[in-house]
């Protein structure tokens, strides 16, 4: 499943990183600890988090994540958006909780 397909399926907000919407999602990981994500996320995975600071883009770029999904209706701060304009990693948003988003995305990826 492409990131763009996920955006359509779940009506996600695209905050920045539109150039990366054609990336394929190979799986997902849900965590708010940067060190945990660095140790467990693989290339092409979707990272689900409630974090909004600019370090999420640094970690996502370092690990070649397909995208970052911010949950609970949170919005990235201005520094994050500015940094995101220079990256190809889509930064997405949803009103869903991490639990709900993870479950729905898992189901969609199993069907793909």
Short mmCIF file of N, CA and C in Angstrom, two decimals:
data_model
loop_
_atom_site.label_atom_id
_atom_site.label_comp_id
_atom_site.label_asym_id
_atom_site.label_seq_id
_atom_site.Cartn_x
_atom_site.Cartn_y
_atom_site.Cartn_z
N UNK A 1 0.84 -1.17 0.00
CA UNK A 1 0.00 0.00 0.00
C UNK A 1 0.89 1.24 0.00
N UNK A 2 0.54 2.20 -0.82
CA UNK A 2 1.28 3.45 -0.88
C UNK A 2 0.78 4.39 0.22
N UNK A 3 1.63 5.32 0.60
CA UNK A 3 1.25 6.32 1.60
C UNK A 3 0.02 7.09 1.12
N UNK A 4 -0.02 7.42 -0.17
CA UNK A 4 -1.16 8.16 -0.72
C UNK A 4 -2.46 7.38 -0.57
N UNK A 5 -2.41 6.05 -0.70
CA UNK A 5 -3.60 5.22 -0.52
C UNK A 5 -4.07 5.28 0.93
N UNK A 6 -3.14 5.23 1.86
CA UNK A 6 -3.48 5.31 3.27
C UNK A 6 -4.12 6.66 3.61
N UNK A 7 -3.58 7.72 3.03
CA UNK A 7 -4.13 9.06 3.25
C UNK A 7 -5.60 9.09 2.82
N UNK A 8 -5.89 8.50 1.66
CA UNK A 8 -7.27 8.49 1.16
C UNK A 8 -8.17 7.60 2.02
N UNK A 9 -7.69 6.41 2.36
CA UNK A 9 -8.49 5.44 3.12
C UNK A 9 -8.91 5.97 4.49
N UNK A 10 -8.00 6.67 5.16
CA UNK A 10 -8.27 7.13 6.52
C UNK A 10 -8.50 8.64 6.61
N UNK A 11 -8.56 9.30 5.44
CA UNK A 11 -8.81 10.74 5.40
C UNK A 11 -7.80 11.49 6.28
N UNK A 12 -6.52 11.20 6.06
CA UNK A 12 -5.46 11.79 6.87
C UNK A 12 -5.09 13.18 6.36
N UNK A 13 -4.60 14.01 7.24
CA UNK A 13 -4.07 15.32 6.89
C UNK A 13 -2.62 15.14 6.46
N UNK A 14 -2.22 15.81 5.39
CA UNK A 14 -0.82 15.82 4.96
C UNK A 14 -0.25 17.18 5.35
N UNK A 15 0.62 17.20 6.35
CA UNK A 15 1.21 18.46 6.82
C UNK A 15 2.36 18.90 5.93
N UNK A 16 3.17 17.95 5.46
CA UNK A 16 4.31 18.25 4.59
C UNK A 16 4.86 16.93 4.05
N UNK A 17 5.82 17.02 3.15
CA UNK A 17 6.45 15.83 2.58
C UNK A 17 5.67 15.19 1.46
N UNK A 18 4.91 16.00 0.73
CA UNK A 18 4.08 15.48 -0.35
C UNK A 18 4.87 14.68 -1.39
N UNK A 19 6.14 15.00 -1.55
CA UNK A 19 6.97 14.30 -2.54
C UNK A 19 7.12 12.82 -2.21
N UNK A 20 6.88 12.43 -0.96
CA UNK A 20 7.04 11.04 -0.57
C UNK A 20 5.76 10.24 -0.52
N UNK A 21 4.67 10.80 -1.02
CA UNK A 21 3.37 10.11 -0.92
C UNK A 21 3.29 8.83 -1.75
N UNK A 22 4.18 8.66 -2.72
CA UNK A 22 4.17 7.44 -3.54
C UNK A 22 4.97 6.30 -2.92
N UNK A 23 5.55 6.53 -1.76
CA UNK A 23 6.34 5.49 -1.09
C UNK A 23 5.44 4.33 -0.67
N UNK A 24 5.98 3.12 -0.77
CA UNK A 24 5.27 1.92 -0.34
C UNK A 24 5.47 1.72 1.17
N UNK A 25 4.39 1.35 1.85
CA UNK A 25 4.45 1.08 3.28
C UNK A 25 4.66 -0.43 3.47
N UNK A 26 5.75 -0.80 4.12
CA UNK A 26 6.07 -2.22 4.32
C UNK A 26 5.56 -2.75 5.66
N UNK A 27 5.18 -1.86 6.55
CA UNK A 27 4.72 -2.24 7.88
C UNK A 27 4.60 -0.99 8.72
N UNK A 28 4.44 -1.17 10.01
CA UNK A 28 4.30 0.00 10.87
C UNK A 28 4.86 -0.24 12.25
N UNK A 29 5.06 0.85 12.97
CA UNK A 29 5.55 0.78 14.34
C UNK A 29 4.94 1.94 15.11
N UNK A 30 4.44 1.66 16.30
CA UNK A 30 3.81 2.67 17.14
C UNK A 30 4.64 2.86 18.40
N UNK A 31 5.17 4.07 18.57
CA UNK A 31 5.97 4.38 19.76
C UNK A 31 6.18 5.89 19.84
N UNK A 32 6.38 6.37 21.06
CA UNK A 32 6.68 7.77 21.29
C UNK A 32 8.11 8.00 21.76
N UNK A 33 8.87 6.93 21.95
CA UNK A 33 10.26 7.05 22.39
C UNK A 33 11.18 6.98 21.18
N UNK A 34 11.93 8.04 20.95
CA UNK A 34 12.79 8.09 19.78
C UNK A 34 13.80 6.95 19.76
N UNK A 35 14.39 6.63 20.90
CA UNK A 35 15.38 5.55 20.95
C UNK A 35 14.74 4.20 20.62
N UNK A 36 13.51 4.00 21.03
CA UNK A 36 12.78 2.78 20.73
C UNK A 36 12.53 2.67 19.23
N UNK A 37 12.11 3.76 18.64
CA UNK A 37 11.85 3.78 17.20
C UNK A 37 13.13 3.51 16.42
N UNK A 38 14.21 4.14 16.83
CA UNK A 38 15.49 3.93 16.13
C UNK A 38 15.92 2.47 16.17
N UNK A 39 15.57 1.77 17.22
CA UNK A 39 15.96 0.37 17.35
C UNK A 39 15.02 -0.61 16.69
N UNK A 40 13.81 -0.17 16.32
CA UNK A 40 12.82 -1.12 15.82
C UNK A 40 12.21 -0.83 14.46
N UNK A 41 12.27 0.39 14.01
CA UNK A 41 11.64 0.70 12.72
C UNK A 41 12.61 0.36 11.59
N UNK A 42 12.05 -0.16 10.51
CA UNK A 42 12.85 -0.51 9.34
C UNK A 42 12.46 0.38 8.17
N UNK A 43 13.28 0.37 7.15
CA UNK A 43 13.02 1.15 5.94
C UNK A 43 11.62 0.82 5.40
N UNK A 44 10.90 1.87 5.02
CA UNK A 44 9.58 1.69 4.42
C UNK A 44 8.44 1.55 5.40
N UNK A 45 8.73 1.60 6.69
CA UNK A 45 7.67 1.45 7.69
C UNK A 45 7.02 2.79 8.01
N UNK A 46 5.77 2.73 8.43
CA UNK A 46 5.02 3.90 8.90
C UNK A 46 5.22 4.00 10.40
N UNK A 47 5.58 5.18 10.88
CA UNK A 47 5.77 5.41 12.31
C UNK A 47 4.56 6.17 12.84
N UNK A 48 3.90 5.61 13.84
CA UNK A 48 2.73 6.22 14.46
C UNK A 48 3.15 6.75 15.83
N UNK A 49 2.89 8.05 16.07
CA UNK A 49 3.36 8.69 17.30
C UNK A 49 2.47 9.87 17.68
N UNK A 50 2.62 10.33 18.91
CA UNK A 50 1.96 11.57 19.33
C UNK A 50 2.97 12.71 19.42
N UNK A 51 4.24 12.41 19.15
CA UNK A 51 5.29 13.44 19.18
C UNK A 51 5.11 14.41 18.02
N UNK A 52 5.43 15.69 18.25
CA UNK A 52 5.25 16.70 17.21
C UNK A 52 6.50 17.54 16.96
N UNK A 53 7.58 17.30 17.70
CA UNK A 53 8.79 18.12 17.57
C UNK A 53 9.62 17.70 16.37
N UNK A 54 10.58 18.53 15.99
CA UNK A 54 11.33 18.31 14.76
C UNK A 54 12.19 17.05 14.77
N UNK A 55 12.51 16.51 15.92
CA UNK A 55 13.33 15.30 15.96
C UNK A 55 12.64 14.09 15.35
N UNK A 56 11.31 14.12 15.25
CA UNK A 56 10.63 12.99 14.61
C UNK A 56 11.02 12.88 13.15
N UNK A 57 11.21 14.02 12.49
CA UNK A 57 11.64 13.98 11.09
C UNK A 57 13.08 13.52 10.96
N UNK A 58 13.92 13.90 11.90
CA UNK A 58 15.31 13.45 11.86
C UNK A 58 15.38 11.93 11.97
N UNK A 59 14.63 11.36 12.91
CA UNK A 59 14.63 9.91 13.08
C UNK A 59 14.01 9.22 11.87
N UNK A 60 12.89 9.74 11.39
CA UNK A 60 12.22 9.14 10.23
C UNK A 60 13.12 9.16 9.00
N UNK A 61 13.85 10.24 8.81
CA UNK A 61 14.76 10.34 7.67
C UNK A 61 15.93 9.38 7.83
N UNK A 62 16.50 9.34 9.02
CA UNK A 62 17.62 8.44 9.31
C UNK A 62 17.25 6.98 9.06
N UNK A 63 16.04 6.60 9.43
CA UNK A 63 15.60 5.21 9.30
C UNK A 63 14.86 4.93 7.99
N UNK A 64 14.76 5.93 7.11
CA UNK A 64 14.06 5.78 5.82
C UNK A 64 12.62 5.31 6.00
N UNK A 65 11.92 5.91 6.95
CA UNK A 65 10.51 5.59 7.16
C UNK A 65 9.69 6.04 5.96
N UNK A 66 8.61 5.33 5.68
CA UNK A 66 7.72 5.72 4.59
C UNK A 66 6.98 7.01 4.93
N UNK A 67 6.61 7.18 6.21
CA UNK A 67 5.88 8.36 6.66
C UNK A 67 5.80 8.35 8.18
N UNK A 68 5.41 9.50 8.74
CA UNK A 68 5.14 9.62 10.17
C UNK A 68 3.69 10.05 10.32
N UNK A 69 2.95 9.36 11.17
CA UNK A 69 1.56 9.70 11.44
C UNK A 69 1.44 10.21 12.88
N UNK A 70 1.01 11.46 13.02
CA UNK A 70 0.79 12.07 14.32
C UNK A 70 -0.68 11.88 14.69
N UNK A 71 -0.93 11.32 15.86
CA UNK A 71 -2.28 10.95 16.29
C UNK A 71 -2.89 11.97 17.27
N UNK A 72 -4.12 11.69 17.68
CA UNK A 72 -4.84 12.47 18.70
C UNK A 72 -5.12 13.91 18.28
N UNK A 73 -5.15 14.17 16.99
CA UNK A 73 -5.46 15.52 16.51
C UNK A 73 -4.36 16.53 16.75
N UNK A 74 -3.18 16.07 17.13
CA UNK A 74 -2.06 16.98 17.37
C UNK A 74 -1.50 17.49 16.04
N UNK A 75 -0.91 18.66 16.08
CA UNK A 75 -0.30 19.26 14.89
C UNK A 75 1.18 19.47 15.16
N UNK A 76 2.01 19.30 14.14
CA UNK A 76 3.44 19.54 14.32
C UNK A 76 3.70 21.01 14.61
N UNK A 77 4.74 21.27 15.41
CA UNK A 77 5.08 22.66 15.68
C UNK A 77 5.72 23.30 14.45
N UNK A 78 5.88 24.60 14.49
CA UNK A 78 6.37 25.37 13.33
C UNK A 78 7.75 24.91 12.88
N UNK A 79 8.64 24.63 13.83
CA UNK A 79 9.98 24.15 13.48
C UNK A 79 9.92 22.83 12.72
N UNK A 80 9.03 21.97 13.13
CA UNK A 80 8.87 20.67 12.47
C UNK A 80 8.37 20.86 11.05
N UNK A 81 7.40 21.73 10.86
CA UNK A 81 6.88 22.00 9.52
C UNK A 81 7.96 22.61 8.63
N UNK A 82 8.74 23.53 9.16
CA UNK A 82 9.83 24.13 8.38
C UNK A 82 10.83 23.07 7.96
N UNK A 83 11.21 22.20 8.89
CA UNK A 83 12.16 21.13 8.56
C UNK A 83 11.54 20.15 7.57
N UNK A 84 10.26 19.89 7.72
CA UNK A 84 9.57 18.95 6.85
C UNK A 84 9.51 19.37 5.40
N UNK A 85 9.59 20.66 5.15
CA UNK A 85 9.57 21.15 3.77
C UNK A 85 10.80 20.72 3.00
N UNK A 86 11.88 20.42 3.72
CA UNK A 86 13.14 20.01 3.09
C UNK A 86 13.29 18.49 3.00
N UNK A 87 12.34 17.76 3.54
CA UNK A 87 12.42 16.29 3.58
C UNK A 87 11.37 15.67 2.67
N UNK A 88 11.61 14.44 2.26
CA UNK A 88 10.65 13.71 1.43
C UNK A 88 9.79 12.75 2.25
N UNK A 89 9.88 12.83 3.56
CA UNK A 89 9.10 11.96 4.43
C UNK A 89 7.77 12.64 4.73
N UNK A 90 6.65 12.06 4.28
CA UNK A 90 5.36 12.67 4.58
C UNK A 90 5.08 12.70 6.09
N UNK A 91 4.63 13.84 6.54
CA UNK A 91 4.21 14.01 7.92
C UNK A 91 2.69 14.14 7.89
N UNK A 92 2.02 13.14 8.47
CA UNK A 92 0.57 13.01 8.39
C UNK A 92 -0.07 13.22 9.75
N UNK A 93 -1.38 13.48 9.73
CA UNK A 93 -2.10 13.66 10.98
C UNK A 93 -3.47 13.02 10.95
N UNK A 94 -3.97 12.65 12.14
CA UNK A 94 -5.29 12.07 12.29
C UNK A 94 -5.87 12.44 13.65
N UNK A 95 -7.19 12.42 13.73
CA UNK A 95 -7.88 12.61 15.00
C UNK A 95 -7.92 11.32 15.81
N UNK A 96 -7.64 10.20 15.17
CA UNK A 96 -7.68 8.90 15.84
C UNK A 96 -6.62 8.80 16.94
N UNK A 97 -6.89 7.95 17.92
CA UNK A 97 -5.86 7.65 18.93
C UNK A 97 -4.82 6.73 18.31
N UNK A 98 -3.70 6.57 18.98
CA UNK A 98 -2.67 5.65 18.49
C UNK A 98 -3.21 4.23 18.39
N UNK A 99 -4.02 3.83 19.35
CA UNK A 99 -4.61 2.49 19.35
C UNK A 99 -5.51 2.29 18.14
N UNK A 100 -6.41 3.24 17.91
CA UNK A 100 -7.34 3.13 16.78
C UNK A 100 -6.60 3.17 15.45
N UNK A 101 -5.67 4.10 15.31
CA UNK A 101 -4.93 4.23 14.06
C UNK A 101 -4.13 2.97 13.77
N UNK A 102 -3.45 2.45 14.78
CA UNK A 102 -2.65 1.24 14.59
C UNK A 102 -3.52 0.07 14.14
N UNK A 103 -4.66 -0.11 14.78
CA UNK A 103 -5.57 -1.20 14.41
C UNK A 103 -6.09 -1.07 12.99
N UNK A 104 -6.53 0.12 12.62
CA UNK A 104 -7.06 0.33 11.27
C UNK A 104 -5.98 0.13 10.21
N UNK A 105 -4.79 0.66 10.48
CA UNK A 105 -3.71 0.54 9.51
C UNK A 105 -3.25 -0.91 9.39
N UNK A 106 -3.16 -1.62 10.50
CA UNK A 106 -2.81 -3.04 10.46
C UNK A 106 -3.80 -3.79 9.56
N UNK A 107 -5.07 -3.54 9.76
CA UNK A 107 -6.11 -4.20 8.96
C UNK A 107 -5.95 -3.87 7.47
N UNK A 108 -5.72 -2.62 7.15
CA UNK A 108 -5.55 -2.21 5.75
C UNK A 108 -4.32 -2.86 5.12
N UNK A 109 -3.23 -2.92 5.86
CA UNK A 109 -2.01 -3.53 5.32
C UNK A 109 -2.17 -5.03 5.12
N UNK A 110 -2.97 -5.68 5.96
CA UNK A 110 -3.22 -7.11 5.79
C UNK A 110 -4.04 -7.39 4.54
N UNK A 111 -4.89 -6.45 4.17
CA UNK A 111 -5.74 -6.61 2.98
C UNK A 111 -4.98 -6.29 1.69
N UNK A 112 -3.93 -5.50 1.81
CA UNK A 112 -3.21 -5.03 0.60
C UNK A 112 -2.40 -6.14 -0.04
#
